[in-house]
Coordinates of C-alpha atoms and ligand atoms in Angstrom, one line a residue:
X28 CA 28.8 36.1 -49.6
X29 CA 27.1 38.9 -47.9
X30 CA 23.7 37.9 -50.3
X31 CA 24.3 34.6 -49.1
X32 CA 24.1 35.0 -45.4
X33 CA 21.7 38.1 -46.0
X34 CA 19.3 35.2 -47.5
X35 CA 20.3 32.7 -45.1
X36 CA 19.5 34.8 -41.9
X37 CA 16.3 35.5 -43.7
X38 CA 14.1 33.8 -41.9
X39 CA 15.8 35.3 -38.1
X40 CA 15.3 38.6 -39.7
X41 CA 12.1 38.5 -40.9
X42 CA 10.8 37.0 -37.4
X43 CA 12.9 39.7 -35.9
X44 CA 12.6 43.0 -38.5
X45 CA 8.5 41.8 -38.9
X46 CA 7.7 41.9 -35.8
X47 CA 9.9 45.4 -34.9
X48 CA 7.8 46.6 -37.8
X49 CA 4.5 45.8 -36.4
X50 CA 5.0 47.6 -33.6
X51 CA 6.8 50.5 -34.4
X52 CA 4.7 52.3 -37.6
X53 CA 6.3 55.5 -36.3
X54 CA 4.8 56.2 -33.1
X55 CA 6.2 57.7 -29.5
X56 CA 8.2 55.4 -27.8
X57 CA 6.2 54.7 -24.5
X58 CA 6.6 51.6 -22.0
X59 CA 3.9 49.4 -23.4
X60 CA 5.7 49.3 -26.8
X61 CA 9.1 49.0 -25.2
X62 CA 7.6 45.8 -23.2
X63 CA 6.0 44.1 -26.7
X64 CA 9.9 44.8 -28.2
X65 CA 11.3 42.7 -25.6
X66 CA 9.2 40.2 -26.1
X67 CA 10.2 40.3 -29.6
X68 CA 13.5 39.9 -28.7
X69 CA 13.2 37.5 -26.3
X70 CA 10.9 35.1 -28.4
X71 CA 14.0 35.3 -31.3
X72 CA 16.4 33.7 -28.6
X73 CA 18.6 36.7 -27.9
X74 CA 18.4 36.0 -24.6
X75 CA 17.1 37.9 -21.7
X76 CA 20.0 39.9 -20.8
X77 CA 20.7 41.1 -24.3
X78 CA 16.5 41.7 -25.0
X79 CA 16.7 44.1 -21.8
X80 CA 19.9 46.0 -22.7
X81 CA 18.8 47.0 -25.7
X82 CA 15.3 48.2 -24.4
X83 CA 17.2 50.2 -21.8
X84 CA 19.2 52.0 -24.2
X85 CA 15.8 52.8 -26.4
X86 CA 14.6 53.8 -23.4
X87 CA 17.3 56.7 -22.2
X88 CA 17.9 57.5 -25.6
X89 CA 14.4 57.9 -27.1
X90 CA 11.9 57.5 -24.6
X91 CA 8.9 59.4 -25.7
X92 CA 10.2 60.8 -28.7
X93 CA 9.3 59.5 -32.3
X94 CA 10.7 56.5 -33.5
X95 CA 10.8 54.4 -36.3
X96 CA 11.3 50.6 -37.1
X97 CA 14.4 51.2 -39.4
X98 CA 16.0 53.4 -36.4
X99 CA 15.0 50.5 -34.0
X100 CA 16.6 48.2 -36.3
X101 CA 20.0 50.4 -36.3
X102 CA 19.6 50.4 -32.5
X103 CA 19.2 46.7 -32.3
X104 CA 22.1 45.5 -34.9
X105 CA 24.4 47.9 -33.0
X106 CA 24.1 46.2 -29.8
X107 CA 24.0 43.1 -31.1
X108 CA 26.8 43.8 -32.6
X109 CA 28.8 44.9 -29.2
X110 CA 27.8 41.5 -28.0
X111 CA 29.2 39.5 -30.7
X112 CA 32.6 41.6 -31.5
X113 CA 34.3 40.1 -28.7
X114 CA 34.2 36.3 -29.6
X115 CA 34.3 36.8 -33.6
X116 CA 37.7 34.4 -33.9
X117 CA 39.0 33.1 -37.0
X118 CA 40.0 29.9 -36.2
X119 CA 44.2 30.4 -36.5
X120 CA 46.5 28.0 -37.5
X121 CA 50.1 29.1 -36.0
X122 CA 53.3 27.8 -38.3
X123 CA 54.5 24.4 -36.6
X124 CA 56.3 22.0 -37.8
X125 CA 53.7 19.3 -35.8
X126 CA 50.2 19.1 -36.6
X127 CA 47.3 21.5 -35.1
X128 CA 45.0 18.9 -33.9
X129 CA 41.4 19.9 -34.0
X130 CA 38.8 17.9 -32.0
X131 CA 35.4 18.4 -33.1
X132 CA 32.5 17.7 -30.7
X133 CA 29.0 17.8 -30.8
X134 CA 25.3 16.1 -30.7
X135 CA 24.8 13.8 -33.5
X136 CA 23.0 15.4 -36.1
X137 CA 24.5 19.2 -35.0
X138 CA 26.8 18.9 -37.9
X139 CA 30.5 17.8 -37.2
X140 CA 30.8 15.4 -40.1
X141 CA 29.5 18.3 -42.3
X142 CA 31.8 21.0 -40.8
X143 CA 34.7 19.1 -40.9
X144 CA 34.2 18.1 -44.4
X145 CA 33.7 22.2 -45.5
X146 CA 36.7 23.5 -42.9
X147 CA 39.2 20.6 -44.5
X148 CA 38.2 22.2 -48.1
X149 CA 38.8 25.4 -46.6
X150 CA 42.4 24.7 -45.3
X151 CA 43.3 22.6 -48.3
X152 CA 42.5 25.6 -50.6
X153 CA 44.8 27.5 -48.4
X154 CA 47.5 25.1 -49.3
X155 CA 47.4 23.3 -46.1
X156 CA 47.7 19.6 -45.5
X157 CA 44.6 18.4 -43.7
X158 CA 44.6 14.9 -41.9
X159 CA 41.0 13.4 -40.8
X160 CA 40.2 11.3 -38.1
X161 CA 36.9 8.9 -38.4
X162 CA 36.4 9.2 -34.6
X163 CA 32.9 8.2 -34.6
X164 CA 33.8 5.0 -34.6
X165 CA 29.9 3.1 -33.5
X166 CA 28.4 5.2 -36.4
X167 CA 28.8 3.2 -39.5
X168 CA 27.3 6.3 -41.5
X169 CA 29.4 8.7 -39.7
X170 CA 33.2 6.7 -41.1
X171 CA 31.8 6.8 -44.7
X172 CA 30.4 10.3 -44.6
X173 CA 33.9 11.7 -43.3
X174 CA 35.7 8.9 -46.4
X175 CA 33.2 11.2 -48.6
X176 CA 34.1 14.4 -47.5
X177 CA 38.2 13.2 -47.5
X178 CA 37.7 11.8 -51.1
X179 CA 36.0 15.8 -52.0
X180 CA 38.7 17.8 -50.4
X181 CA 42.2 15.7 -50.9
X182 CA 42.1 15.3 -47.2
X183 CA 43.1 11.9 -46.3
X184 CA 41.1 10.2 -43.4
X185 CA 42.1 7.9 -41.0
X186 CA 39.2 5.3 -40.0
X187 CA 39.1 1.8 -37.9
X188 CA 37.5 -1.3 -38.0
X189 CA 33.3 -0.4 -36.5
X190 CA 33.3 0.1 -33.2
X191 CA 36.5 0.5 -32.8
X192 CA 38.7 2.1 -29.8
X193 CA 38.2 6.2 -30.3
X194 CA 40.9 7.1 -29.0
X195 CA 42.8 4.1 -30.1
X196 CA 42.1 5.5 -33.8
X197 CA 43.0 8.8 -32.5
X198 CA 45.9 7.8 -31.6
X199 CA 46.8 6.4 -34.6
X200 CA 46.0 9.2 -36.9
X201 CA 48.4 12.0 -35.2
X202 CA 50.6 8.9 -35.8
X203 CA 49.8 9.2 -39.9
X204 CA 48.9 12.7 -39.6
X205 CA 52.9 13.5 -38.3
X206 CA 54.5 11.3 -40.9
X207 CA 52.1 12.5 -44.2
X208 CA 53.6 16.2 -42.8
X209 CA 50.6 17.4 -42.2
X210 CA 49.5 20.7 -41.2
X211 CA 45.9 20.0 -39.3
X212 CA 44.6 16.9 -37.7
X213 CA 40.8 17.4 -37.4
X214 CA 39.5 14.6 -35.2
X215 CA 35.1 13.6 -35.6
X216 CA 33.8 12.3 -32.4
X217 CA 31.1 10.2 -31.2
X218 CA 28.3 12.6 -30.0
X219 CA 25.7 10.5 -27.6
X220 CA 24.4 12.5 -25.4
X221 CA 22.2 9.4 -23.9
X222 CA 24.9 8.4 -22.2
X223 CA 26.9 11.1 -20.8
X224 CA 28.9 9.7 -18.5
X225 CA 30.1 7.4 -21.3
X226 CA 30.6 9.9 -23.7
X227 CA 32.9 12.0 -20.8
X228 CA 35.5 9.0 -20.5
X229 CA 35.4 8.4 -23.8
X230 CA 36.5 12.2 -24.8
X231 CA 38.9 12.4 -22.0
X232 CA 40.6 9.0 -23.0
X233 CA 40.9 10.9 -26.6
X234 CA 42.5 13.6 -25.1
X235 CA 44.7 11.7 -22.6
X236 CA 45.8 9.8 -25.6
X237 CA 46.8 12.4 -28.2
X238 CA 48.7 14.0 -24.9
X239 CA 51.2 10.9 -25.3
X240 CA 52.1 12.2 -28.9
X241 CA 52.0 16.1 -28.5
X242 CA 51.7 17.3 -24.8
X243 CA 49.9 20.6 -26.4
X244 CA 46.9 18.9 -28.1
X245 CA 44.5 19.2 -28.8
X246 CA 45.0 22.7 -30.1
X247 CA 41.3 23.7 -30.2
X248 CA 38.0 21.7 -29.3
X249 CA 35.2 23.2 -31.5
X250 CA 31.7 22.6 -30.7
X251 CA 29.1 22.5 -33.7
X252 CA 26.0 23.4 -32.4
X253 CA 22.8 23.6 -34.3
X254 CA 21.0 26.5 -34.7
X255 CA 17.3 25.2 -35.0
X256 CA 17.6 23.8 -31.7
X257 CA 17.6 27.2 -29.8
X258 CA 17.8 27.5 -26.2
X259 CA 18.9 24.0 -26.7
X260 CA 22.1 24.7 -27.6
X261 CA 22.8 27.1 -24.0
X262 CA 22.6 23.1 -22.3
X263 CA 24.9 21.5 -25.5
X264 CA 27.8 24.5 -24.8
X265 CA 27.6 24.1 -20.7
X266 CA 27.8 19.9 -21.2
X267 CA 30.4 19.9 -23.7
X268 CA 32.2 22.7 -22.0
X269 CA 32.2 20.6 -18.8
X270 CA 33.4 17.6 -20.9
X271 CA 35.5 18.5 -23.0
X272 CA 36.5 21.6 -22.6
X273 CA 35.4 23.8 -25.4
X274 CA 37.3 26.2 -27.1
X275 CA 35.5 27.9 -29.9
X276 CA 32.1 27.1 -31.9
X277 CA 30.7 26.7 -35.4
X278 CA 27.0 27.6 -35.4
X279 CA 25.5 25.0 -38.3
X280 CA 22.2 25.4 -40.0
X281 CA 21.8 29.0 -39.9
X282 CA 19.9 28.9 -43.4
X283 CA 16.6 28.5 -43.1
X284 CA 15.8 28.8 -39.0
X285 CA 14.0 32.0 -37.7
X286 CA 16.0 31.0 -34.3
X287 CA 19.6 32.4 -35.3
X288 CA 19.8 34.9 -32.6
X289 CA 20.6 31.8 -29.9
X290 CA 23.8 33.1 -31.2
X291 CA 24.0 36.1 -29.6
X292 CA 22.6 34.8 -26.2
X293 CA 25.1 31.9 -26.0
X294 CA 28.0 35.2 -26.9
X295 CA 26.1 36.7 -24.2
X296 CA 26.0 34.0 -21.3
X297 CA 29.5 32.3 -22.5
X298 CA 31.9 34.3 -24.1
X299 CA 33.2 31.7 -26.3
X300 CA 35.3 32.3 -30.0
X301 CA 32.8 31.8 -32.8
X302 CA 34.6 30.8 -35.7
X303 CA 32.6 29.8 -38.3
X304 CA 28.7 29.6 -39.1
X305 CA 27.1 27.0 -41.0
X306 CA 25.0 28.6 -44.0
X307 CA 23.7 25.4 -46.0
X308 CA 24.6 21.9 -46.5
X309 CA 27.5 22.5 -49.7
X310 CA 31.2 22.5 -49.4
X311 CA 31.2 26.4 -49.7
X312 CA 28.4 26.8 -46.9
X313 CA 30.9 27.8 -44.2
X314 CA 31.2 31.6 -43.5
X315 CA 33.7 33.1 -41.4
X316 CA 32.1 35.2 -38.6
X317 CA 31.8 38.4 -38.5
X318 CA 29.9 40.4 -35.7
X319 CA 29.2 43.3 -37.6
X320 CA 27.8 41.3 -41.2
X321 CA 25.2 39.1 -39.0
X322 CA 24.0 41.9 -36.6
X323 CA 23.0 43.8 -39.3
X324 CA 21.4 40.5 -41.2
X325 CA 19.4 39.7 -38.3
X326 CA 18.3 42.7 -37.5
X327 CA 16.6 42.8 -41.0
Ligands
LIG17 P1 26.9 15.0 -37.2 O1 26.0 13.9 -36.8 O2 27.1 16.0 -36.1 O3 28.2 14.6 -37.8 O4 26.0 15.9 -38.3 P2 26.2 15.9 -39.9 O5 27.4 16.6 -40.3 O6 26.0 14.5 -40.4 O7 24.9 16.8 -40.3 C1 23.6 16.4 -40.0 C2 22.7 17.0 -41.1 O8 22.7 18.4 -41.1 C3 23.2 16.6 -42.5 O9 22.0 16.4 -43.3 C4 23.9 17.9 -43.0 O10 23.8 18.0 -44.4 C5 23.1 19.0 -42.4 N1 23.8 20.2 -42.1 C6 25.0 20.4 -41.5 N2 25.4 21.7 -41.5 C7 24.4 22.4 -42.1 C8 24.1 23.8 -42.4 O11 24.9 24.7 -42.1 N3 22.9 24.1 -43.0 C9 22.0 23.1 -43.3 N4 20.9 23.5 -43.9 N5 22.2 21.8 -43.1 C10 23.4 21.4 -42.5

C-alpha cells in the first residue's frame, strides 16, 4: 500500500520535491530562496498559512546556514505532518444493535457513488452487514452505478422509481436496513450544486426524515471531495458544511493530480476528520489516512 500511494501522490510530489530541488542545489539559505519556496508551496495548494509556517521555521532554524533539498524535504513532511495528525480519523463503527447510518454528500462527479461502492467492500470484508441507499434519485446513471457496486460487494441497495422522493427512499431503506439486521446504512445523495437552495431542503428533509426512525442519525455525513479541483474544494467543504453539516471527508482522485496538497490546506482552514483518500477508480483504491504516510509522499 505504501507503493501504491507513494505512486499515486507522484505527481503532488514531483510538482512539490522538483521544484524544492530546483532551488535548493545546496546553497545558504537566504530570503530570496525562502520567498521562491513559498511560492512552491503555495502554488501546490498547501495553503497560505501552512506555506508560511514552514518558511518560518526554515528561517529560525537554518537561516544562512547550508541546506539541502532532501533536509528541506524532512522539514516540509514534518510540518505537514503536524497539520494533518489531528484530523487523521478512521471512520469508527461503535457496536449497536441499530444501524450506523452514513450520508454521503458531494458534487456530482467528486466521487460518492465510487466511495460508497469501495467503503461497503471495505465493511463487508470486515464481516459487517452493509445496507445502500440509491439517494440520487434524478440521476438515472447514479441508481444503476450504486445496483453495480451492491451486486460487487454483497451490499444490498435500496432504490426508487426515477425521480423519486430522496428522503422518501431514505426513509425507506433504514426501514429495510433495520429489518435485514444490518450494521451500516450508507445513504448516496443528489449533489447539484446549481441549485443550492434546492439541494439544502432537500438534504435537510433527508435528515429530518431518518430522525423519525433513529433520533441519533445520521451517525456521520462524509463529504467526497475531489482532489483535482484544488482550491475548489475550500468552497465544496464551507457549502456542504453549511448544508449539511459535515462530519468527516474522503479526498477522491488522489492518483494522478499534482494538486494533492489541498489536503493539507482544507486540515489547515477546517479541521475536519479525514477518513479515507481515494487512490484510483478499483474496489481496493480506498486508503485509510494516515498523516504521517502522505506527508512524507508529498513531500517526495
Ligand atoms: P459521483 O457523481 O459523486 O457519485 O461520482 P462517481 O463516484 O460517479 O465518480 C466520478 C468519476 O470519478 C468516476 O469515473 C469514478 O471512477 C472516478 N473516481 C472516483 N474516485 C476516484 C479516485 O479515487 N481516483 C480516480 N482516478 N478516479 C476516481
Amino acid at each position: 500500500w505504501w507503493h501504491k500511494l507513494k505512486s499515486g501522490l507522484s505527481r503532488t510530489s514531483t510538482a512539490l520535491g522538483g521544484g524544492i530541488g530546483a532551488i535548493f542545489t545546496k546553497r545558504r539559505l537566504d530570503e530570496a530562496t525562502l520567498e521562491d519556496l513559498e511560492d512552491i508551496l503555495i502554488q501546490a495548494d498547501l495553503g497560505l498559512a501552512t506555506a508560511a509556517r514552514i518558511t518560518a521555521t526554515l528561517r529560525r532554524d537554518r537561516f544562512d546556514k547550508e541546506i539541502s533539498d532532501t533536509e528541506v524535504r524532512a522539514v516540509l513532511a514534518a510540518e505537514v505532518e503536524k497539520v494533518l495528525a489531528p484530523v487523521a480519523r478512521p471512520l469508527v463503527l461503535p457496536p449497536s444493535d441499530l444501524p450506523r447510518v452514513v450520508l454521503v454528500v458531494g458534487v456530482n462527479g467528486s466521487g460518492k457513488t465510487t466511495t460508497i461502492g469501495k467503503l461497503a467492500m471495505k465493511l463487508g470484508r470486515e464481516g459487517r452487514k452493509v445496507t445502500l441507499a440509491a439517494g440520487d434519485t434524478f440521476r438515472a446513471a447514479a441508481v444503476e452505478q450504486l445496483k453495480i457496486w451492491g451486486a460487487r460487494t454483497g451490499a444490498r441497495v435500496i432504490a426508487g422509481e426515477p425521480g423519486a422522493d430522496a428522503a422518501g427512499l431514505a426513509y425507506d431503506a433504514l426501514v429495510a436496513a433495520r429489518a435485514a439486521g444490518s450494521d451500516v446504512l450508507i445513504v448516496d445523495t443528489a449533489g447539484r450544486l446549481q441549485n443550492r437552495a434546492e439541494l439544502m431542503a432537500e438534504l435537510e428533509k433527508v435528515v429530518r426524515v431518518l430522525k423519525k426512525q433513529d433520533p441519533t442519525a445520521p451517525h456521520d455525513v462524509i463529504l467526497t471531495l475531489d482532489a483535482t479541483t484544488g482550491q475548489n474544494a475550500i468552497n465544496q467543504v464551507e457549502i456542504f458544511g453549511k448544508v449539511a453539516g459535515v462530519t468527516g471527508l474522503v479526498m477522491t482522485k488522489l492518483d494522478g493530480t499534482a494538486r494533492g496538497g489541498i489536503l493539507v490546506a482544507i486540515a489547515d482552514t477546517f479541521g475536519l476528520p479525514v477518513h479515507y483518500i481515494g487512490v484510483g477508480e478499483g474496489v481496493d483504491d480506498l486508503e485509510p489516512f494516515d498523516a504521517g504516510d502522505f506527508a512524507r509522499a508529498i513531500a517526495g
